[in-house]
PDB file of C-alpha atoms and ligand atoms in Angstrom:
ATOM      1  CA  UNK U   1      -4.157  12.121  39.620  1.00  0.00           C
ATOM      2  CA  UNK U   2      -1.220  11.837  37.537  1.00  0.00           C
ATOM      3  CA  UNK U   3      -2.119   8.655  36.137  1.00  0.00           C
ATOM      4  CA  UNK U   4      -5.040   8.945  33.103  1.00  0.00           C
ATOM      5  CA  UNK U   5      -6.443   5.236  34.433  1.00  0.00           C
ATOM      6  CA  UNK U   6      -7.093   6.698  38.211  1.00  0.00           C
ATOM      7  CA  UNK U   7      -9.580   8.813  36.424  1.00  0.00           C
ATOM      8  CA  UNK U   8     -11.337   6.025  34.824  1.00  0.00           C
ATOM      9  CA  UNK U   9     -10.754   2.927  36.383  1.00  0.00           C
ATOM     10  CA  UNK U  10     -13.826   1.014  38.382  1.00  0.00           C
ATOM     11  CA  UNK U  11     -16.399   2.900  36.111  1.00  0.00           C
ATOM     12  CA  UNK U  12     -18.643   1.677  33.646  1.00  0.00           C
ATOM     13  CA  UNK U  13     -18.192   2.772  29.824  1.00  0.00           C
ATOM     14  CA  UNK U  14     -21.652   2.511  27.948  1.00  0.00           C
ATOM     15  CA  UNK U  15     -20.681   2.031  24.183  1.00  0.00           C
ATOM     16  CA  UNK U  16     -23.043   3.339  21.923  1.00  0.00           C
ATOM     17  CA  UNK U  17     -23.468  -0.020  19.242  1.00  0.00           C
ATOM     18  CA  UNK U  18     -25.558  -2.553  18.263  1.00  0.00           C
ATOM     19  CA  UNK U  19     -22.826  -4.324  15.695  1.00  0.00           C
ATOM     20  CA  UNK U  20     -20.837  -6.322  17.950  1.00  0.00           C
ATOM     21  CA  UNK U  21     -17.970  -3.412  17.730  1.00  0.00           C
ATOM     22  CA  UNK U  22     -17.477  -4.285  21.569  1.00  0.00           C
ATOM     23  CA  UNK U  23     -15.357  -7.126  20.210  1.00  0.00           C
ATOM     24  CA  UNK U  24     -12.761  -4.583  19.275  1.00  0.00           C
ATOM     25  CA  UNK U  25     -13.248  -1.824  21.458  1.00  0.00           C
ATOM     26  CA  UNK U  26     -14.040  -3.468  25.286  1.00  0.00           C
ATOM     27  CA  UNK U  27     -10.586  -5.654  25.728  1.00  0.00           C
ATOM     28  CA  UNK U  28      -8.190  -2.810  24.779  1.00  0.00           C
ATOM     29  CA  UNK U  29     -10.223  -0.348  27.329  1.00  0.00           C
ATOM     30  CA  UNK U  30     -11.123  -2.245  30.012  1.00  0.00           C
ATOM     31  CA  UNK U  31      -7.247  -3.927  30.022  1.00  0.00           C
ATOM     32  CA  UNK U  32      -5.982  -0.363  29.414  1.00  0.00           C
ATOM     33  CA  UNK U  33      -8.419   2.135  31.559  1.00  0.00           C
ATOM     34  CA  UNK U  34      -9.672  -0.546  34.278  1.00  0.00           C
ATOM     35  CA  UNK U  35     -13.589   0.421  33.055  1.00  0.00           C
ATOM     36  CA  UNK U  36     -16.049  -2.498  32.129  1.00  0.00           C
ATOM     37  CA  UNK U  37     -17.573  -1.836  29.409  1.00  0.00           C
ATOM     38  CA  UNK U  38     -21.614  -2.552  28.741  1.00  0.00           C
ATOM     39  CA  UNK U  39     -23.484  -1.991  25.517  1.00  0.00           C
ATOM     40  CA  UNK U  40     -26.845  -0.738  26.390  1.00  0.00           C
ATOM     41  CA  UNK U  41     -29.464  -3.555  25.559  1.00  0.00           C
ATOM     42  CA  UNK U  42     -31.357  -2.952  22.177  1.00  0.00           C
ATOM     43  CA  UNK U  43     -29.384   0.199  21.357  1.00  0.00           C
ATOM     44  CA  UNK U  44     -30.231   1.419  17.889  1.00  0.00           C
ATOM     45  CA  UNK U  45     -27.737   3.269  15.976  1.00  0.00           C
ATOM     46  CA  UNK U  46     -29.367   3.171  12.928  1.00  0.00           C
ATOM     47  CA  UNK U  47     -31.339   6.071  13.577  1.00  0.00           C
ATOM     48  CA  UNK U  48     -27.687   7.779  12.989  1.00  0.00           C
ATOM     49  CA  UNK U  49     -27.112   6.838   9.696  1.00  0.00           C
ATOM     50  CA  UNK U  50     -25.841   3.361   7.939  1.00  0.00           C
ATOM     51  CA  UNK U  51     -23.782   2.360   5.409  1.00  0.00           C
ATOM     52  CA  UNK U  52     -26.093   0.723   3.785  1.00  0.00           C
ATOM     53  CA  UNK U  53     -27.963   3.789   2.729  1.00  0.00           C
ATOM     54  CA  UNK U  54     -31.147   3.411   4.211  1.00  0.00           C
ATOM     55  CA  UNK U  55     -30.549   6.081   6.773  1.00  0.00           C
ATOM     56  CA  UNK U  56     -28.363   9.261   5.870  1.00  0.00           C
ATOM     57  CA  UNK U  57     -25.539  10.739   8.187  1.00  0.00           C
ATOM     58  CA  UNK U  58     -27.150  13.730  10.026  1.00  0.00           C
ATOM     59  CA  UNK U  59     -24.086  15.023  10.775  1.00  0.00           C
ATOM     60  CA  UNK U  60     -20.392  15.059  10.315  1.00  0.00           C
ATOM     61  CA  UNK U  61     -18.275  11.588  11.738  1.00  0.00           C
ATOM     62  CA  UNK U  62     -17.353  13.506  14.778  1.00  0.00           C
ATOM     63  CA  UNK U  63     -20.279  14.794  15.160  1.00  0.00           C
ATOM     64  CA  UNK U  64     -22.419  11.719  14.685  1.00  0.00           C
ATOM     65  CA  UNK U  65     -20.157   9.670  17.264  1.00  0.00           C
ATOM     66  CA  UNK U  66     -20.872  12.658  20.287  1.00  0.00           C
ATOM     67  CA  UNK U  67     -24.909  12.240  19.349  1.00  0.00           C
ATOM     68  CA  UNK U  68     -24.561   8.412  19.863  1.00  0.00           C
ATOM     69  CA  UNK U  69     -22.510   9.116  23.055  1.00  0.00           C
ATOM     70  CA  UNK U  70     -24.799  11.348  24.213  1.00  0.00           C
ATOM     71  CA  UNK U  71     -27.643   8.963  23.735  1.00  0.00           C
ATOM     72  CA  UNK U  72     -25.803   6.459  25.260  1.00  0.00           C
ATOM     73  CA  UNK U  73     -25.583   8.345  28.338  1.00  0.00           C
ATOM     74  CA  UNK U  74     -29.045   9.497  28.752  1.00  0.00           C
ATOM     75  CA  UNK U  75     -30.129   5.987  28.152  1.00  0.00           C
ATOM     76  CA  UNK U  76     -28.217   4.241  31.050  1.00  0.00           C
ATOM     77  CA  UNK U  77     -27.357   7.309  33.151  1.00  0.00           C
ATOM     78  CA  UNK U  78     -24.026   6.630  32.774  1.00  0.00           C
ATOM     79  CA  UNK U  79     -21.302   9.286  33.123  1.00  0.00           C
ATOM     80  CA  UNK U  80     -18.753   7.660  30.654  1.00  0.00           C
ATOM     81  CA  UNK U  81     -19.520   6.576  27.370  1.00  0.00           C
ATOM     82  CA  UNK U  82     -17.730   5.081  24.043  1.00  0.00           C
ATOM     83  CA  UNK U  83     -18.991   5.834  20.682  1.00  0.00           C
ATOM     84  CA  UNK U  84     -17.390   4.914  17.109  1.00  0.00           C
ATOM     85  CA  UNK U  85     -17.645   5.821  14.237  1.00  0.00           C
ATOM     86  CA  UNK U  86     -16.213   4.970  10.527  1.00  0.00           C
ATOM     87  CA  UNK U  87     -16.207   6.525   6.859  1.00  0.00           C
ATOM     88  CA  UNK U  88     -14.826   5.301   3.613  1.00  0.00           C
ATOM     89  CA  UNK U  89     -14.023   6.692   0.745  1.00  0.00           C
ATOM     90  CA  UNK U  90     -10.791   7.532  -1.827  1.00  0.00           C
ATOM     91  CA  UNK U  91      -7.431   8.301   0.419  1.00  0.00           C
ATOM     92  CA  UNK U  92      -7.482  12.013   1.208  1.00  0.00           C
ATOM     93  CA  UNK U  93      -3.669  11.931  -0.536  1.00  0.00           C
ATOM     94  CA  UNK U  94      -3.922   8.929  -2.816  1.00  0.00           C
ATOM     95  CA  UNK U  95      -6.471   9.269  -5.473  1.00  0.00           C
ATOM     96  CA  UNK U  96      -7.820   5.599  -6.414  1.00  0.00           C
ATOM     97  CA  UNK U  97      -7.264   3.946  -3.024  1.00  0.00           C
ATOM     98  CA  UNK U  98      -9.626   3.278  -0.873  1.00  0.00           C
ATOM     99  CA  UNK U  99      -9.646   3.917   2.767  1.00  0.00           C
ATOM    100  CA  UNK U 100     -11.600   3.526   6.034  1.00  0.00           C
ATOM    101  CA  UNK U 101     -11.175   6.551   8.433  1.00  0.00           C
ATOM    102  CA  UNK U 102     -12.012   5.093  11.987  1.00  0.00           C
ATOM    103  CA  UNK U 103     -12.723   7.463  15.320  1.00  0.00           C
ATOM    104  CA  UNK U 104     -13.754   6.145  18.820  1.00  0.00           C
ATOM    105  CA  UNK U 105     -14.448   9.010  21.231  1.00  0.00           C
ATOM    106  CA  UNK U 106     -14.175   8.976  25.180  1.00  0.00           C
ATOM    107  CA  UNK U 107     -17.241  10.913  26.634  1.00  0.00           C
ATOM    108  CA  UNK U 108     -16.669  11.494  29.817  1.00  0.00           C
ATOM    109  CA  UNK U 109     -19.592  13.786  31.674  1.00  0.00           C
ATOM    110  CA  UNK U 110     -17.919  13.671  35.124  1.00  0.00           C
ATOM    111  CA  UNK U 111     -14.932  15.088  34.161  1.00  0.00           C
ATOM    112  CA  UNK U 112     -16.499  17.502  31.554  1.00  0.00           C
ATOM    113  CA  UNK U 113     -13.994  15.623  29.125  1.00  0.00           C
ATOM    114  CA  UNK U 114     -13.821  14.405  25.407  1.00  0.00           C
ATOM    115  CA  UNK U 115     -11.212  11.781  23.738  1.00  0.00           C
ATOM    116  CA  UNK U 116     -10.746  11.185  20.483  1.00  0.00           C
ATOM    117  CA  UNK U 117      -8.558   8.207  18.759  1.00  0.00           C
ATOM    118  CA  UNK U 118      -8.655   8.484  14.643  1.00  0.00           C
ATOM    119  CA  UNK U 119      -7.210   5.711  12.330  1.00  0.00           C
ATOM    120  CA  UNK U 120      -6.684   6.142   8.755  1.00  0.00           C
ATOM    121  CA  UNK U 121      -5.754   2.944   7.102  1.00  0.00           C
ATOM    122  CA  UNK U 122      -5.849   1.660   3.173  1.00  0.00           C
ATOM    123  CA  UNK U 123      -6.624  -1.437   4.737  1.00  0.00           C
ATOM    124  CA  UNK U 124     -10.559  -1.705   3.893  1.00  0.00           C
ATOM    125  CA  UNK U 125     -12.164  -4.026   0.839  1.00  0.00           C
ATOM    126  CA  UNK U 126     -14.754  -1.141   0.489  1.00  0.00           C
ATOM    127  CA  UNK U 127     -16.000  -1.769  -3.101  1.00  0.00           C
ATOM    128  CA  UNK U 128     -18.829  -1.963  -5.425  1.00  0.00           C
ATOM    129  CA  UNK U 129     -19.715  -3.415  -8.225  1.00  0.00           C
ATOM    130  CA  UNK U 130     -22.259  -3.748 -10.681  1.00  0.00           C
ATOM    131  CA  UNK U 131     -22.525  -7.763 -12.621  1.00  0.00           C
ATOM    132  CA  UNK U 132     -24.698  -9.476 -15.032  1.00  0.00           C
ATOM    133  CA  UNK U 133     -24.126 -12.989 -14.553  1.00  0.00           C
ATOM    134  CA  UNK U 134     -23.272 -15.200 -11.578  1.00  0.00           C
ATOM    135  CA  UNK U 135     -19.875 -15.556 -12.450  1.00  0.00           C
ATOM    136  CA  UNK U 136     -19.102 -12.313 -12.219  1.00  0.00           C
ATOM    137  CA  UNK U 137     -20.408 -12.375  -8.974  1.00  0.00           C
ATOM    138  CA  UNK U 138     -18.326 -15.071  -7.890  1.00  0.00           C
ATOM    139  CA  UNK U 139     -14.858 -13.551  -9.336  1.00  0.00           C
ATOM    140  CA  UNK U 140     -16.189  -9.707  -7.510  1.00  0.00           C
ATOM    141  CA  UNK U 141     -17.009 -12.047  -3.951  1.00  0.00           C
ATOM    142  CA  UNK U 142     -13.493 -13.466  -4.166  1.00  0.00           C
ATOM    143  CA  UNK U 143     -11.783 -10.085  -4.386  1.00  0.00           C
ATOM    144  CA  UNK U 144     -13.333  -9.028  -1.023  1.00  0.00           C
ATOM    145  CA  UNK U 145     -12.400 -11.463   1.295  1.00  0.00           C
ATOM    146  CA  UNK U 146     -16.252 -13.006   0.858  1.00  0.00           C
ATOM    147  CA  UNK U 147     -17.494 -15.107   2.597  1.00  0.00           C
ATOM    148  CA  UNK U 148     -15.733 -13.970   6.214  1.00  0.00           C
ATOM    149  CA  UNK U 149     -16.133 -10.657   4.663  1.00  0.00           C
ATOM    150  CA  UNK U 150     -20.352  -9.974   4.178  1.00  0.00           C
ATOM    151  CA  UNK U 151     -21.712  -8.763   0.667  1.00  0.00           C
ATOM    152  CA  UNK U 152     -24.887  -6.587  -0.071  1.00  0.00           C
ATOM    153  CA  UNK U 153     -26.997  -7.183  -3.173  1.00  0.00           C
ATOM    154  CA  UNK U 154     -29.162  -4.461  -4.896  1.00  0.00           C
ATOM    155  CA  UNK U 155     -31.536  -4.321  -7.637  1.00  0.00           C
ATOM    156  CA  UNK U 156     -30.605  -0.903  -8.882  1.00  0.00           C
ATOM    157  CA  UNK U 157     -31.528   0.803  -5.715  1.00  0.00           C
ATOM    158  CA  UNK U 158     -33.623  -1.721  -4.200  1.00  0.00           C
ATOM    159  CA  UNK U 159     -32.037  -3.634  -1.591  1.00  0.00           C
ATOM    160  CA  UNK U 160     -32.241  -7.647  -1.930  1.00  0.00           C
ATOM    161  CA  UNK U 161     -30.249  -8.770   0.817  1.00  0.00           C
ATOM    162  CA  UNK U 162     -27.323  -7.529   3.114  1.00  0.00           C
ATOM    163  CA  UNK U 163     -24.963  -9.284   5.850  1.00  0.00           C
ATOM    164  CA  UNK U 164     -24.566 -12.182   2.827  1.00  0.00           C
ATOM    165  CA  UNK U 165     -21.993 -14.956   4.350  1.00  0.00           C
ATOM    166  CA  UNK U 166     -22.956 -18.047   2.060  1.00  0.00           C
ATOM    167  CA  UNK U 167     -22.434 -19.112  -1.797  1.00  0.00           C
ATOM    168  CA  UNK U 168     -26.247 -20.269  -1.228  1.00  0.00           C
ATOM    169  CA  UNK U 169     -27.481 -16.968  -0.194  1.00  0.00           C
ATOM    170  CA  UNK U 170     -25.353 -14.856  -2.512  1.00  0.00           C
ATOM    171  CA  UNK U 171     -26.375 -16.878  -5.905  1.00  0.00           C
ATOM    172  CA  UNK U 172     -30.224 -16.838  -4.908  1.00  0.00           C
ATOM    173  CA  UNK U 173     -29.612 -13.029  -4.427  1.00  0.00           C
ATOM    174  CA  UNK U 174     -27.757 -12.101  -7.507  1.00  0.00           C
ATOM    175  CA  UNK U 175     -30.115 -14.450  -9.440  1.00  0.00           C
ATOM    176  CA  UNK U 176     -33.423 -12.505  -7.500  1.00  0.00           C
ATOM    177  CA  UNK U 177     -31.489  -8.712  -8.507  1.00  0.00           C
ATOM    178  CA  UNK U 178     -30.981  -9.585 -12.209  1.00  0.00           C
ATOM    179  CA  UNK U 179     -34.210 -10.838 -12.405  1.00  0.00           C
ATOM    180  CA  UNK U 180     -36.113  -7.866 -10.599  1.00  0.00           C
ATOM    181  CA  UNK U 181     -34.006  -4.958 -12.231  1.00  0.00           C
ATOM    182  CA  UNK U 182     -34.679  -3.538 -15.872  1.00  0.00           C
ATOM    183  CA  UNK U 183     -31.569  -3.796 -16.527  1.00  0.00           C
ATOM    184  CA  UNK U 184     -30.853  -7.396 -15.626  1.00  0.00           C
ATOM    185  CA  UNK U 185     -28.333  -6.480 -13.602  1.00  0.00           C
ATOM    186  CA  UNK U 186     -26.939  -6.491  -9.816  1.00  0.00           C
ATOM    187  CA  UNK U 187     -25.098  -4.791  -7.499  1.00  0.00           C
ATOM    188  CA  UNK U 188     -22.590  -5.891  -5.249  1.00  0.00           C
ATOM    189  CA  UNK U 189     -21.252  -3.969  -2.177  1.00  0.00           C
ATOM    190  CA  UNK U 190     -19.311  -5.068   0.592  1.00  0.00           C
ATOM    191  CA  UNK U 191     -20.855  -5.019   3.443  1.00  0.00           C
ATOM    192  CA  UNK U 192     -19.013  -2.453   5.937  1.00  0.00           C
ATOM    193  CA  UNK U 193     -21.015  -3.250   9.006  1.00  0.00           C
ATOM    194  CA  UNK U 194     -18.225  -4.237  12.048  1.00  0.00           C
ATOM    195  CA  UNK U 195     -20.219  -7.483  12.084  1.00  0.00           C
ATOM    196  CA  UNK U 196     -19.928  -8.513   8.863  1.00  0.00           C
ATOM    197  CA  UNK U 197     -16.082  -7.020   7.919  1.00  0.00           C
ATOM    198  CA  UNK U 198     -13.477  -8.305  10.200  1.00  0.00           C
ATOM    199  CA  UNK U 199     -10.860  -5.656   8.439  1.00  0.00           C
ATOM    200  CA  UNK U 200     -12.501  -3.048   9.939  1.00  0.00           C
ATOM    201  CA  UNK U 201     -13.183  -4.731  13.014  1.00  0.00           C
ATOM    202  CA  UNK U 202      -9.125  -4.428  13.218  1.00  0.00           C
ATOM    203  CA  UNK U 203      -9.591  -0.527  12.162  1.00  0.00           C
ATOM    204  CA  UNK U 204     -11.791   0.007  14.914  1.00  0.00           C
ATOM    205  CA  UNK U 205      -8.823  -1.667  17.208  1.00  0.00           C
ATOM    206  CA  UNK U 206      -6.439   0.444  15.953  1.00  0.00           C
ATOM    207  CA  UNK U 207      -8.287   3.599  16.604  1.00  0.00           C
ATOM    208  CA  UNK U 208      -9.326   2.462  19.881  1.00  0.00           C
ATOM    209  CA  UNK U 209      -5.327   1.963  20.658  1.00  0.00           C
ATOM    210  CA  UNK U 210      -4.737   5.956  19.325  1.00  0.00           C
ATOM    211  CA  UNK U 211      -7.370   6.670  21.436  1.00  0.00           C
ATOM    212  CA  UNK U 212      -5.503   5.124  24.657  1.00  0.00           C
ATOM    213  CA  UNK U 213      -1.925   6.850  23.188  1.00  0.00           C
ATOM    214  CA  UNK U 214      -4.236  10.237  23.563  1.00  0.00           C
ATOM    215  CA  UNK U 215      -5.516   9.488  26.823  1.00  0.00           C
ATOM    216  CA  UNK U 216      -2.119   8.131  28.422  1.00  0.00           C
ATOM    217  CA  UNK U 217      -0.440  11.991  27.779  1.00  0.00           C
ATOM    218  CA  UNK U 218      -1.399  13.561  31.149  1.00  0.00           C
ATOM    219  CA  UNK U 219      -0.785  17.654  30.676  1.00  0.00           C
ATOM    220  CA  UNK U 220       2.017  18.389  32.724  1.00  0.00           C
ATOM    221  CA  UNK U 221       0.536  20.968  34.242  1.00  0.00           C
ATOM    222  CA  UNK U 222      -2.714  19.386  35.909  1.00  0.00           C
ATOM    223  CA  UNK U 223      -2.189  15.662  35.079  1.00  0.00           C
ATOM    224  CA  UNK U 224      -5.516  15.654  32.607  1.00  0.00           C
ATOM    225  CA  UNK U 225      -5.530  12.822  30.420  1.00  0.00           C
ATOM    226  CA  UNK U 226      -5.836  13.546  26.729  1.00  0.00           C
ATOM    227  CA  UNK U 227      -3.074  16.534  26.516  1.00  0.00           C
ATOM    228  CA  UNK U 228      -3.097  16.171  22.608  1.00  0.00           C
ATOM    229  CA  UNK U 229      -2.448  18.023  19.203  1.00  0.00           C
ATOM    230  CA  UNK U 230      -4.285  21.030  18.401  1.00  0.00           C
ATOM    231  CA  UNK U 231      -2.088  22.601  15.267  1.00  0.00           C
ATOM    232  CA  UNK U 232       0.709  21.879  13.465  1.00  0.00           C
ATOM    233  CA  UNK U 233       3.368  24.458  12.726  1.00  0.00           C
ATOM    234  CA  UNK U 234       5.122  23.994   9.103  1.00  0.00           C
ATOM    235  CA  UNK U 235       9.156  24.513   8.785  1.00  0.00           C
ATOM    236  CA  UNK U 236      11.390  21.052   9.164  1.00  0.00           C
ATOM    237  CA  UNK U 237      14.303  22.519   7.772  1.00  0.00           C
ATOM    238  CA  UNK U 238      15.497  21.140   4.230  1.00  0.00           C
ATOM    239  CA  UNK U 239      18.293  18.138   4.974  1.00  0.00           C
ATOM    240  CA  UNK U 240      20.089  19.513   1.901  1.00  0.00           C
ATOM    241  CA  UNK U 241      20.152  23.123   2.311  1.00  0.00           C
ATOM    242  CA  UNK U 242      18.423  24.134   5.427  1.00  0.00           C
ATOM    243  CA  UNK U 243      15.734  26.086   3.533  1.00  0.00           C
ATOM    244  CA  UNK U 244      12.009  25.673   5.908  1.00  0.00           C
ATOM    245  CA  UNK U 245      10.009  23.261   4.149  1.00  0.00           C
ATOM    246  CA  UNK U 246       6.211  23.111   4.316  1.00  0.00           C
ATOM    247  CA  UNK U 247       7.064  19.834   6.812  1.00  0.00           C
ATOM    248  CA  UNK U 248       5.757  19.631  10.434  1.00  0.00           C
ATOM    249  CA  UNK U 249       8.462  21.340  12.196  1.00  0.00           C
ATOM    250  CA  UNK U 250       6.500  21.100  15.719  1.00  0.00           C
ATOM    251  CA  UNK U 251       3.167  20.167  16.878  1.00  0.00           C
ATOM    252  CA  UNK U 252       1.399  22.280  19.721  1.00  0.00           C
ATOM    253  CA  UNK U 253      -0.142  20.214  22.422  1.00  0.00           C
ATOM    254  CA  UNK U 254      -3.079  21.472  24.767  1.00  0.00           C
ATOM    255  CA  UNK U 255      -4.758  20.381  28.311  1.00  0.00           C
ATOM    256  CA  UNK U 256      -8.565  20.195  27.769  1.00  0.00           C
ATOM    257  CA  UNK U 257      -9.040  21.454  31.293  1.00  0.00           C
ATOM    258  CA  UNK U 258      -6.489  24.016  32.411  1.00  0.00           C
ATOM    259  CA  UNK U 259      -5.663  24.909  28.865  1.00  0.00           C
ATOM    260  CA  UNK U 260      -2.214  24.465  28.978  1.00  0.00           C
ATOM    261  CA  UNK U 261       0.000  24.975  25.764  1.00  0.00           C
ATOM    262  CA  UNK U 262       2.818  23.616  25.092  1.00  0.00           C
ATOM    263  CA  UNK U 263       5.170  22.888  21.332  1.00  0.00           C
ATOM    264  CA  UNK U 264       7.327  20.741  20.988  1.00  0.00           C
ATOM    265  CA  UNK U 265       8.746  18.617  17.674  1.00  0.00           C
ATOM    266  CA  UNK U 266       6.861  16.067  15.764  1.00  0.00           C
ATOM    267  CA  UNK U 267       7.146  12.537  17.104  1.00  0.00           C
ATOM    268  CA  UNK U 268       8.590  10.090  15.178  1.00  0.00           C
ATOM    269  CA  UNK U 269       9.173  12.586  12.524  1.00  0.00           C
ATOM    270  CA  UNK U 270      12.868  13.198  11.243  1.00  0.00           C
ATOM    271  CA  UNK U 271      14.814  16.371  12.233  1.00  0.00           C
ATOM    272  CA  UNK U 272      15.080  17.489   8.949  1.00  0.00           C
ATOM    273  CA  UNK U 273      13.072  17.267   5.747  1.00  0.00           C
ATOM    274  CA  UNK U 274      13.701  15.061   2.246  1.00  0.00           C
ATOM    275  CA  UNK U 275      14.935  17.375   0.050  1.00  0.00           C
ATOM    276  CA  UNK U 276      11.926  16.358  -2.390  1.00  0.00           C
ATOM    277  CA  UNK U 277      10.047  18.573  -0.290  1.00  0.00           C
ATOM    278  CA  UNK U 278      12.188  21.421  -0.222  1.00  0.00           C
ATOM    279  CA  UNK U 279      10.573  24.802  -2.798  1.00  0.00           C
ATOM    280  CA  UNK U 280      14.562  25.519  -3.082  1.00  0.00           C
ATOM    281  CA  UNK U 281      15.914  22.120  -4.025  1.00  0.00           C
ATOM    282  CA  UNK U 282      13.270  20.503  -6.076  1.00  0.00           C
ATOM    283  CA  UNK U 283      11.024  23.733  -7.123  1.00  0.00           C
TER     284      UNK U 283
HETATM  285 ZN1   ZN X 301      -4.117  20.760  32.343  1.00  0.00          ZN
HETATM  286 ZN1   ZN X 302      16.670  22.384   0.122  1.00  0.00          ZN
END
């Protein structure tokens, strides 16, 4: 099966959500993979944790999207299975931005297989903010793409309302927090729920595309899908003086199934390094 879609095509792909994330993650597959893709009815992945803070993470992202697969599967009886997952936070390598770091994993139990597609992208309006008036409500809600972005309101830590859409429902929220906390104040959040944040809705779809780039490289030596990066070896020679830089010089690939190694240069990386990142040029 040389082809990755001849191992996937005509099955169904449970996906493991209950916020609608099928909008971003069923087209690309089923046009890509030739699956149809079901989400299993009143699938609760709350019980995995939520942004909103009412449930903690038990586990690391990865981690967290192979236990939804996994309950995915032994809820339908499915073989395949798509979970995602996202995080947010500061940009591993720029302080002060924010960023959403998307994975979708393949789970595939007939094959004894697992696919993972990651995006990292600055493009998130994760943000919080804590106001004392309704004004400075409004001017936080129009930073963050409210109202087809959702808000969350707090009371200190009590939660007054999430999945806000409307000027109504945010100003009777706001008004409700400052009245309830101590401190007179409230807290806005965005609301990061796929639902409620069409940005990452188009994260998701971007991760769900790296995950079809990973399962279209078939290992050349048994046609698996999903012949993908394990390590990265350092070296891209200096463009100035030729000196190894600490630059991906090549990236070693490996077949899931047959194990399969093989190195070869970073794609769509340059053939030699910016001498900014050369330790003899620029010290
Ligand atoms: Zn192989
Ligand atoms: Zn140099």
């Amino acid at each position: 099966m040389a082809n990755p879609r001849d191992w996937f095509a005509g099955r169904v792909a449970v996906l493991a959500t209950m916020h609608r994330k099928e909008q971003a993650i069923a087209p690309l597959l089923e046009a890509h993979l030739g699956v149809t893709v079901t989400v299993p009815p009143a699938f609760d992945t709350d019980g995995f944790g939520t942004f909103t803070g009412e449930v903690k993470r038990p586990a690391n992202q990865l981690t967290t999207a192979r236990l939804k697969a996994a309950a995915a599967l032994r809820q339908t009886g499915a073989t395949l299975a798509i979970a995602s997952e996202g995080s947010f936070g500061p940009h591993p390598q720029i302080p002060f931005v924010a960023c959403d770091r998307e994975i979708v994993l393949l789970c595939d139990r007939q094959h004894q297989l697992e696919l993972v597609g990651e995006c990292l992208s600055p493009n998130t309006n994760y943000r919080q903010q804590v106001v004392r008036s309704w004004a400075e409500a409004k001017a936080f809600a129009s930073t963050v793409g409210f109202p087809s972005h959702g808000l969350i309101v707090r009371a200190d830590d009590t939660e007054i309302a999430k999945g806000i859409t409307t000027a109504e429902e945010l100003e009777t929220a706001v008004v409700t927090a400052m009245q309830q906390s101590p401190s007179r104040q409230a807290r806005l959040e965005t609301d990061m729920r796929a639902i409620y944040n069409p940005t990452r809705m188009e994260v998701i779809a971007q991760a769900t595309q790296a995950l079809l780039n990973v399962t279209s490289q078939a290992c050349p030596a048994c046609g698996c899908p999903g012949f993908s990066e394990v390590k990265r070896w350092p070296g891209l020679p200096c463009g100035h003086c030729g000196t190894p830089t600490p630059m991906t010089l090549s990236v070693r690939y490996q077949c899931q199934q047959c194990q399969h190694q093989q190195d070869a240069p970073c794609p769509n990386s340059p053939t030699v390094a910016d001498p900014t990142y050369c330790l003899y040029c620029n010290p």
